[in-house]
Amino acid sequence: MKALCWEGVDKLAVERVPDPQIRNTQDAIVKVRQSAVCGSDLHLINGYIPFMQAGDVLGHEFLGEIVEVGPDVHRHSVGDRVVVCSFISCGRCWYCRQGLFACCDNGNTNPAIAEMAWGFAPGGCYGYSHAMGGFAGSHAEYVRVPYADTGAFRVPEEVSDDRAVFASDAAPTGWMGADLGGVRPGDVVAIWGCGAVGQMAARAAMLLGAERVICIDRFDYRLRMTERHIGADTINYERTDVGGELRERTGGRGPDVCIEAVGMEAHSSGPQFLYDQVKQQLRIETDRPIAVREAIHACRKGGSVFVLGVFAGLVDKFPLGAVMNKGLTLRSAQQHGQRYIPMLLDRMRSGELRTEHLATHRMPLDRATEGYQLFKDKRDDCVRAVFQPDAST
Ligand SMILES: [Zn+2]
Ligand SMILES: [Zn+2]
């Protein structure tokens, strides 16, 4: 089959790879109908996550049709149209039973790297390096889906592919940020990053009753999209002092909940950006936590900060003093999507949650390298590229 492979830092290619096979009794094989790029994929492409091997298939956000099931798959049959959670979880271990699906003890079949870096390994993720299990990703014609009863969800007939594909990763990740960030009715919520995850977090905060949602980014086209399609207020941080502006818009108190949806390649117009970028390039620090620092700083006393962006290792100049002295609650997670996906599909069916505007570029899988380039360079107002293996050029 055809697949988009990582061949080295900044080197991608659509290649022929072997078709996936059922390996365990709970596996299903899914024929991909749509697979979206994700901001966190850029960390792999830019080489900030060092556990990739040449030939690894990328992609973790996808929707497709089941074409084969193992003997212990009971909820699905051949022909089902399913959206698959980007995180791989067994559904049975202690963590899965607590609803902490991304912390699954069995989803990552190669836990040694993560255990060394983080103490314990999280679950697995499609196409997300050998630290996350080394699973083949979804920018391909077919994907092997382990624990298919837990990770795959039937899409209601009324929900289009174009909308449902984002129930795999962006929508549940964003929802989790607002939910576990503790958004309550009447809150003011600030969100750093107007990519798909940031926009979904904003929509979730609104649906959870936030009185005001303010999104922060530097690209006007993403800010405009967030205003138009999500209905949130926005700030362009290249033109406005974010801390001062948030204070101004919250009667001097600061936002109740701050959600960081940027990750380890954050940008800034301030001197901290250069500091972090130099240290990251010298590999003295692995991540750039500019948006995290700013969120912690801006948050009201006693408020909560949720880190949704992907980080790999250690950061410098972390404002622990602000966290402690302001009484902040700091939380973070990879997405526990299995908790949220059925509810999100329901909201997609009712029209409360619309996502199709996120896919600014749809193209056949053959043009995936071009899609990544557009996405990476933020050219042509690209928010997300979506690859359709069946589409013709
Ligand atoms: Zn993602
Ligand atoms: Zn588990």
CSV table of C-alpha atoms and ligand atoms in Angstrom, one decimal:
chain,number,residue,atom,x,y,z
A,1,MET,CA,0.0,0.0,0.0
A,2,LYS,CA,0.9,3.7,-0.2
A,3,ALA,CA,2.0,5.6,2.9
A,4,LEU,CA,3.6,8.8,4.0
A,5,CYS,CA,6.9,7.9,5.6
A,6,TRP,CA,9.4,9.8,7.8
A,7,GLU,CA,12.8,9.5,6.1
A,8,GLY,CA,14.8,11.9,8.3
A,9,VAL,CA,14.6,15.4,9.8
A,10,ASP,CA,12.5,17.4,7.3
A,11,LYS,CA,12.4,14.6,4.8
A,12,LEU,CA,9.1,12.9,4.0
A,13,ALA,CA,8.1,10.7,1.1
A,14,VAL,CA,5.1,8.8,-0.1
A,15,GLU,CA,6.3,5.3,-0.5
A,16,ARG,CA,5.1,1.6,-1.0
A,17,VAL,CA,5.1,-0.3,2.3
A,18,PRO,CA,3.7,-3.7,3.3
A,19,ASP,CA,-0.1,-3.9,4.0
A,20,PRO,CA,-0.8,-4.1,7.8
A,21,GLN,CA,-1.9,-7.5,9.1
A,22,ILE,CA,-4.0,-8.6,12.1
A,23,ARG,CA,-1.4,-9.5,14.8
A,24,ASN,CA,-3.5,-9.8,17.9
A,25,THR,CA,-7.0,-11.1,18.4
A,26,GLN,CA,-8.4,-7.6,19.3
A,27,ASP,CA,-7.0,-5.9,16.2
A,28,ALA,CA,-9.0,-4.5,13.3
A,29,ILE,CA,-7.7,-3.3,10.0
A,30,VAL,CA,-9.2,0.0,8.9
A,31,LYS,CA,-9.2,1.3,5.3
A,32,VAL,CA,-8.4,5.0,5.7
A,33,ARG,CA,-10.9,7.5,4.2
A,34,GLN,CA,-9.4,10.7,5.7
A,35,SER,CA,-6.3,11.4,7.8
A,36,ALA,CA,-5.4,14.9,9.1
A,37,VAL,CA,-2.1,16.5,9.8
A,38,CYS,CA,-1.6,17.6,13.4
A,39,GLY,CA,0.6,20.3,14.9
A,40,SER,CA,2.3,17.8,17.1
A,41,ASP,CA,3.5,15.9,13.9
A,42,LEU,CA,5.7,18.9,13.2
A,43,HIS,CA,7.8,18.1,16.3
A,44,LEU,CA,8.6,14.7,14.6
A,45,ILE,CA,9.3,16.3,11.2
A,46,ASN,CA,11.5,19.0,12.8
A,47,GLY,CA,13.5,16.4,14.7
A,48,TYR,CA,12.5,17.4,18.2
A,49,ILE,CA,11.4,13.9,19.1
A,50,PRO,CA,14.5,11.8,18.5
A,51,PHE,CA,12.9,8.3,18.4
A,52,MET,CA,11.9,8.1,14.8
A,53,GLN,CA,13.3,5.6,12.3
A,54,ALA,CA,13.5,6.0,8.5
A,55,GLY,CA,10.4,4.4,7.0
A,56,ASP,CA,8.1,5.1,9.9
A,57,VAL,CA,4.6,5.9,8.7
A,58,LEU,CA,3.2,9.2,10.1
A,59,GLY,CA,-0.3,10.3,11.1
A,60,HIS,CA,-2.6,9.8,14.1
A,61,GLU,CA,-5.9,11.5,13.3
A,62,PHE,CA,-8.1,9.4,11.0
A,63,LEU,CA,-11.4,8.0,10.0
A,64,GLY,CA,-12.1,5.0,7.9
A,65,GLU,CA,-13.9,1.7,7.2
A,66,ILE,CA,-13.3,-1.6,9.0
A,67,VAL,CA,-12.2,-4.2,6.4
A,68,GLU,CA,-11.0,-7.0,8.7
A,69,VAL,CA,-11.4,-7.9,12.4
A,70,GLY,CA,-9.6,-10.2,14.8
A,71,PRO,CA,-11.6,-13.0,16.6
A,72,ASP,CA,-11.9,-11.0,19.8
A,73,VAL,CA,-13.4,-7.8,18.3
A,74,HIS,CA,-17.0,-7.8,19.3
A,75,ARG,CA,-18.3,-4.2,18.9
A,76,HIS,CA,-17.3,-3.8,15.2
A,77,SER,CA,-17.8,-5.7,12.0
A,78,VAL,CA,-16.5,-5.3,8.5
A,79,GLY,CA,-18.1,-2.3,6.8
A,80,ASP,CA,-18.4,-0.1,9.9
A,81,ARG,CA,-17.5,3.5,9.4
A,82,VAL,CA,-15.3,4.4,12.4
A,83,VAL,CA,-13.3,7.2,13.8
A,84,VAL,CA,-10.3,6.0,15.8
A,85,CYS,CA,-8.9,7.6,18.9
A,86,SER,CA,-5.3,8.7,18.2
A,87,PHE,CA,-4.1,7.2,21.5
A,88,ILE,CA,-3.9,3.4,21.8
A,89,SER,CA,-5.4,2.1,25.1
A,90,CYS,CA,-6.4,-1.4,26.2
A,91,GLY,CA,-9.6,-0.5,28.0
A,92,ARG,CA,-9.0,-3.0,30.7
A,93,CYS,CA,-5.9,-2.0,32.8
A,94,TRP,CA,-6.1,0.0,36.1
A,95,TYR,CA,-5.6,3.3,34.3
A,96,CYS,CA,-8.1,2.6,31.6
A,97,ARG,CA,-10.7,1.7,34.3
A,98,GLN,CA,-10.1,5.1,35.9
A,99,GLY,CA,-10.8,6.8,32.6
A,100,LEU,CA,-7.1,7.8,32.2
A,101,PHE,CA,-6.9,6.1,28.8
A,102,ALA,CA,-3.8,7.9,27.6
A,103,CYS,CA,-2.0,6.5,30.6
A,104,CYS,CA,-2.8,2.9,29.6
A,105,ASP,CA,-0.3,0.4,30.8
A,106,ASN,CA,-0.7,-1.9,27.8
A,107,GLY,CA,-1.1,0.5,24.8
A,108,ASN,CA,2.6,1.2,24.5
A,109,THR,CA,4.4,-2.0,23.4
A,110,ASN,CA,7.8,-0.4,23.7
A,111,PRO,CA,7.7,1.3,27.1
A,112,ALA,CA,11.5,1.4,27.8
A,113,ILE,CA,12.3,4.8,26.2
A,114,ALA,CA,9.4,6.6,27.9
A,115,GLU,CA,10.1,4.9,31.3
A,116,MET,CA,13.6,6.2,31.1
A,117,ALA,CA,12.5,9.8,30.2
A,118,TRP,CA,9.4,10.1,32.3
A,119,GLY,CA,9.4,7.4,35.0
A,120,PHE,CA,6.4,5.5,33.5
A,121,ALA,CA,5.3,5.1,30.0
A,122,PRO,CA,1.9,6.4,28.7
A,123,GLY,CA,-0.2,4.4,26.2
A,124,GLY,CA,0.7,4.2,22.5
A,125,CYS,CA,0.0,6.6,19.7
A,126,TYR,CA,-0.3,6.0,16.0
A,127,GLY,CA,2.7,7.3,14.0
A,128,TYR,CA,4.3,9.0,16.9
A,129,SER,CA,7.8,7.6,17.3
A,130,HIS,CA,9.2,4.5,19.0
A,131,ALA,CA,8.9,6.2,22.3
A,132,MET,CA,5.1,5.9,21.9
A,133,GLY,CA,5.1,2.3,20.8
A,134,GLY,CA,6.4,2.6,17.2
A,135,PHE,CA,2.9,2.0,15.7
A,136,ALA,CA,2.5,2.7,12.0
A,137,GLY,CA,0.5,5.8,11.4
A,138,SER,CA,-2.7,6.7,9.5
A,139,HIS,CA,-1.3,8.6,6.5
A,140,ALA,CA,-1.7,5.4,4.6
A,141,GLU,CA,-4.2,3.4,2.8
A,142,TYR,CA,-4.7,1.0,5.7
A,143,VAL,CA,-4.0,1.0,9.4
A,144,ARG,CA,-3.8,-1.7,12.0
A,145,VAL,CA,-6.0,-0.7,15.0
A,146,PRO,CA,-5.1,-2.5,18.2
A,147,TYR,CA,-7.8,-2.9,20.9
A,148,ALA,CA,-10.4,-2.0,18.3
A,149,ASP,CA,-13.3,-2.3,20.7
A,150,THR,CA,-11.9,0.4,22.9
A,151,GLY,CA,-10.3,2.7,20.3
A,152,ALA,CA,-12.7,2.7,17.3
A,153,PHE,CA,-16.1,4.4,17.4
A,154,ARG,CA,-18.9,4.0,14.9
A,155,VAL,CA,-19.8,7.3,13.3
A,156,PRO,CA,-23.5,8.1,13.2
A,157,GLU,CA,-24.9,8.2,9.7
A,158,GLU,CA,-25.8,11.9,9.9
A,159,VAL,CA,-22.2,13.0,10.6
A,160,SER,CA,-20.1,13.5,7.5
A,161,ASP,CA,-16.5,12.2,7.2
A,162,ASP,CA,-15.4,15.8,6.9
A,163,ARG,CA,-16.7,16.6,10.4
A,164,ALA,CA,-16.1,13.2,12.1
A,165,VAL,CA,-12.4,12.9,11.3
A,166,PHE,CA,-11.6,15.5,13.9
A,167,ALA,CA,-13.3,13.4,16.6
A,168,SER,CA,-10.1,11.3,16.5
A,169,ASP,CA,-7.7,13.8,18.0
A,170,ALA,CA,-8.3,17.6,17.8
A,171,ALA,CA,-11.8,17.7,19.2
A,172,PRO,CA,-11.3,15.3,22.2
A,173,THR,CA,-8.0,16.9,23.0
A,174,GLY,CA,-9.5,20.3,23.1
A,175,TRP,CA,-12.5,19.1,25.0
A,176,MET,CA,-10.3,17.5,27.6
A,177,GLY,CA,-8.4,20.8,28.1
A,178,ALA,CA,-11.6,22.6,29.0
A,179,ASP,CA,-13.1,19.7,31.0
A,180,LEU,CA,-10.0,18.8,33.1
A,181,GLY,CA,-9.0,22.5,33.2
A,182,GLY,CA,-12.1,22.9,35.2
A,183,VAL,CA,-14.1,25.3,33.1
A,184,ARG,CA,-17.3,26.2,34.9
A,185,PRO,CA,-20.3,28.3,33.9
A,186,GLY,CA,-19.5,32.0,34.0
A,187,ASP,CA,-15.7,31.6,33.7
A,188,VAL,CA,-13.4,33.6,31.6
A,189,VAL,CA,-11.1,31.2,29.6
A,190,ALA,CA,-7.9,32.2,27.8
A,191,ILE,CA,-6.4,29.8,25.2
A,192,TRP,CA,-3.0,30.1,23.7
A,193,GLY,CA,-2.9,28.7,20.1
A,194,CYS,CA,-5.6,29.0,17.4
A,195,GLY,CA,-4.7,25.7,15.6
A,196,ALA,CA,-7.4,23.0,15.5
A,197,VAL,CA,-6.8,21.9,19.1
A,198,GLY,CA,-7.0,25.5,20.4
A,199,GLN,CA,-10.2,26.1,18.5
A,200,MET,CA,-11.7,22.9,19.8
A,201,ALA,CA,-10.8,23.8,23.3
A,202,ALA,CA,-12.4,27.2,22.8
A,203,ARG,CA,-15.6,25.6,21.5
A,204,ALA,CA,-15.6,23.2,24.4
A,205,ALA,CA,-15.2,26.0,26.9
A,206,MET,CA,-18.2,27.7,25.4
A,207,LEU,CA,-20.3,24.6,25.5
A,208,LEU,CA,-19.3,24.1,29.1
A,209,GLY,CA,-20.7,27.5,29.9
A,210,ALA,CA,-17.8,29.9,29.8
A,211,GLU,CA,-18.9,33.5,29.7
A,212,ARG,CA,-16.0,34.6,27.7
A,213,VAL,CA,-13.3,32.8,25.7
A,214,ILE,CA,-10.2,34.7,24.5
A,215,CYS,CA,-7.9,33.0,22.0
A,216,ILE,CA,-4.3,34.1,21.4
A,217,ASP,CA,-2.2,33.6,18.2
A,218,ARG,CA,0.0,35.4,15.8
A,219,PHE,CA,-1.6,34.5,12.5
A,220,ASP,CA,-4.5,36.7,11.5
A,221,TYR,CA,-6.1,34.0,9.3
A,222,ARG,CA,-6.3,31.7,12.3
A,223,LEU,CA,-7.6,34.4,14.6
A,224,ARG,CA,-10.3,35.3,12.0
A,225,MET,CA,-11.3,31.7,11.7
A,226,THR,CA,-11.6,31.4,15.4
A,227,GLU,CA,-13.8,34.4,15.6
A,228,ARG,CA,-16.0,33.4,12.7
A,229,HIS,CA,-16.4,29.7,13.3
A,230,ILE,CA,-16.0,29.3,17.0
A,231,GLY,CA,-17.3,32.7,18.2
A,232,ALA,CA,-14.4,33.4,20.5
A,233,ASP,CA,-12.6,36.8,21.1
A,234,THR,CA,-9.0,37.0,20.0
A,235,ILE,CA,-5.7,38.7,20.6
A,236,ASN,CA,-2.8,38.8,18.2
A,237,TYR,CA,0.3,38.6,20.5
A,238,GLU,CA,2.5,40.3,17.9
A,239,ARG,CA,0.5,43.5,18.2
A,240,THR,CA,-0.8,43.4,21.7
A,241,ASP,CA,0.7,42.8,25.2
A,242,VAL,CA,-1.1,39.6,26.1
A,243,GLY,CA,-0.8,39.9,29.9
A,244,GLY,CA,-2.0,43.5,30.0
A,245,GLU,CA,-4.8,42.9,27.6
A,246,LEU,CA,-6.1,39.8,29.5
A,247,ARG,CA,-6.1,41.9,32.7
A,248,GLU,CA,-8.0,44.7,31.0
A,249,ARG,CA,-10.6,42.3,29.6
A,250,THR,CA,-11.2,40.6,33.0
A,251,GLY,CA,-11.6,43.6,35.2
A,252,GLY,CA,-8.0,43.3,36.4
A,253,ARG,CA,-8.3,39.8,37.8
A,254,GLY,CA,-7.0,37.6,35.0
A,255,PRO,CA,-8.7,34.5,33.4
A,256,ASP,CA,-10.1,31.8,35.6
A,257,VAL,CA,-8.8,29.0,33.3
A,258,CYS,CA,-5.8,29.2,31.0
A,259,ILE,CA,-5.3,26.5,28.3
A,260,GLU,CA,-2.0,26.2,26.5
A,261,ALA,CA,-2.5,24.6,23.1
A,262,VAL,CA,0.8,25.4,21.5
A,263,GLY,CA,3.5,22.9,22.5
A,264,MET,CA,7.3,22.7,22.4
A,265,GLU,CA,7.9,24.9,19.3
A,266,ALA,CA,6.2,28.0,20.7
A,267,HIS,CA,6.9,31.4,19.3
A,268,SER,CA,7.0,34.8,20.9
A,269,SER,CA,7.9,38.4,20.0
A,270,GLY,CA,9.9,38.7,23.3
A,271,PRO,CA,13.5,38.0,24.1
A,272,GLN,CA,12.6,34.7,25.8
A,273,PHE,CA,11.9,33.2,22.5
A,274,LEU,CA,15.5,33.6,21.3
A,275,TYR,CA,16.8,32.3,24.6
A,276,ASP,CA,14.7,29.1,24.3
A,277,GLN,CA,15.3,28.6,20.7
A,278,VAL,CA,19.0,28.8,21.0
A,279,LYS,CA,19.0,26.4,24.0
A,280,GLN,CA,16.7,24.0,22.1
A,281,GLN,CA,18.9,24.0,19.0
A,282,LEU,CA,21.9,23.4,21.2
A,283,ARG,CA,20.0,20.5,22.8
A,284,ILE,CA,20.5,22.1,26.2
A,285,GLU,CA,16.8,22.3,26.7
A,286,THR,CA,14.4,20.1,24.8
A,287,ASP,CA,11.2,22.2,24.7
A,288,ARG,CA,10.2,25.9,24.3
A,289,PRO,CA,7.7,26.7,27.1
A,290,ILE,CA,7.0,30.3,26.2
A,291,ALA,CA,3.2,29.9,26.1
A,292,VAL,CA,3.2,27.8,29.3
A,293,ARG,CA,5.1,30.6,31.1
A,294,GLU,CA,2.8,33.2,29.8
A,295,ALA,CA,-0.4,31.2,30.7
A,296,ILE,CA,0.9,30.7,34.3
A,297,HIS,CA,1.7,34.4,34.6
A,298,ALA,CA,-1.6,35.6,33.2
A,299,CYS,CA,-3.8,33.3,35.2
A,300,ARG,CA,-5.8,34.7,38.1
A,301,LYS,CA,-4.9,33.7,41.6
A,302,GLY,CA,-6.4,30.4,42.5
A,303,GLY,CA,-7.1,29.7,38.8
A,304,SER,CA,-6.1,26.7,36.7
A,305,VAL,CA,-3.7,26.1,33.9
A,306,PHE,CA,-4.0,23.2,31.5
A,307,VAL,CA,-1.1,22.2,29.2
A,308,LEU,CA,-2.5,20.6,26.0
A,309,GLY,CA,0.5,21.2,23.8
A,310,VAL,CA,3.0,18.4,23.3
A,311,PHE,CA,6.2,18.5,25.3
A,312,ALA,CA,9.0,16.0,25.3
A,313,GLY,CA,11.4,16.6,28.1
A,314,LEU,CA,12.9,19.4,30.2
A,315,VAL,CA,12.3,23.1,30.2
A,316,ASP,CA,14.2,26.0,31.6
A,317,LYS,CA,13.0,29.0,33.6
A,318,PHE,CA,9.8,27.3,34.7
A,319,PRO,CA,7.8,29.8,36.9
A,320,LEU,CA,7.3,27.4,39.8
A,321,GLY,CA,7.2,30.4,42.2
A,322,ALA,CA,4.1,31.8,40.4
A,323,VAL,CA,2.4,28.4,40.5
A,324,MET,CA,2.9,28.1,44.2
A,325,ASN,CA,2.4,31.7,45.4
A,326,LYS,CA,-0.7,32.2,43.3
A,327,GLY,CA,-2.3,28.9,44.3
A,328,LEU,CA,-2.6,27.7,40.8
A,329,THR,CA,-3.8,24.2,39.7
A,330,LEU,CA,-1.6,22.9,37.0
A,331,ARG,CA,-2.7,19.9,35.0
A,332,SER,CA,-1.9,18.3,31.7
A,333,ALA,CA,-2.4,15.1,29.7
A,334,GLN,CA,-2.2,13.4,26.4
A,335,GLN,CA,-5.8,13.0,25.3
A,336,HIS,CA,-8.1,10.6,27.1
A,337,GLY,CA,-10.2,10.5,23.9
A,338,GLN,CA,-12.1,7.3,24.7
A,339,ARG,CA,-13.9,9.2,27.4
A,340,TYR,CA,-15.2,11.9,25.1
A,341,ILE,CA,-15.5,10.6,21.6
A,342,PRO,CA,-19.1,9.2,21.8
A,343,MET,CA,-20.3,12.4,23.4
A,344,LEU,CA,-18.5,14.5,20.8
A,345,LEU,CA,-20.0,12.5,17.9
A,346,ASP,CA,-23.4,13.2,19.5
A,347,ARG,CA,-22.7,16.9,19.6
A,348,MET,CA,-21.5,16.7,16.0
A,349,ARG,CA,-24.8,15.1,15.0
A,350,SER,CA,-26.8,17.8,16.7
A,351,GLY,CA,-24.7,20.6,15.1
A,352,GLU,CA,-23.4,21.9,18.4
A,353,LEU,CA,-19.9,21.0,17.4
A,354,ARG,CA,-18.7,21.8,13.8
A,355,THR,CA,-15.2,21.0,12.7
A,356,GLU,CA,-15.1,20.8,8.9
A,357,HIS,CA,-13.8,24.4,8.6
A,358,LEU,CA,-10.5,23.2,10.1
A,359,ALA,CA,-9.7,21.2,7.0
A,360,THR,CA,-8.5,24.1,4.8
A,361,HIS,CA,-6.8,21.7,2.4
A,362,ARG,CA,-8.0,18.4,1.2
A,363,MET,CA,-5.8,16.3,-1.1
A,364,PRO,CA,-5.0,12.8,-2.2
A,365,LEU,CA,-2.5,10.9,-0.1
A,366,ASP,CA,-0.1,11.1,-3.1
A,367,ARG,CA,0.3,14.8,-2.4
A,368,ALA,CA,0.9,14.4,1.4
A,369,THR,CA,4.4,15.9,1.3
A,370,GLU,CA,3.0,19.0,-0.3
A,371,GLY,CA,0.3,19.1,2.4
A,372,TYR,CA,2.9,19.0,5.2
A,373,GLN,CA,4.9,21.7,3.6
A,374,LEU,CA,1.8,24.0,3.4
A,375,PHE,CA,1.0,23.2,7.0
A,376,LYS,CA,4.5,23.6,8.3
A,377,ASP,CA,5.1,26.9,6.6
A,378,LYS,CA,1.5,28.2,7.4
A,379,ARG,CA,1.2,29.0,3.7
A,380,ASP,CA,-2.0,29.6,1.8
A,381,ASP,CA,-3.8,30.1,5.2
A,382,CYS,CA,-3.4,26.4,6.0
A,383,VAL,CA,-4.9,25.3,9.3
A,384,ARG,CA,-5.1,21.5,8.6
A,385,ALA,CA,-4.4,19.4,5.5
A,386,VAL,CA,-6.5,16.3,5.2
A,387,PHE,CA,-5.3,13.3,3.0
A,388,GLN,CA,-7.8,11.1,1.2
A,389,PRO,CA,-6.1,7.9,-0.1
A,390,ASP,CA,-9.1,7.2,-2.4
A,391,ALA,CA,-9.2,10.7,-4.0
A,392,SER,CA,-7.6,11.1,-7.4
A,393,THR,CA,-5.2,14.0,-8.1
B,1,ZN,ZN,-2.5,15.3,17.4
B,2,ZN,ZN,-5.2,0.2,29.5
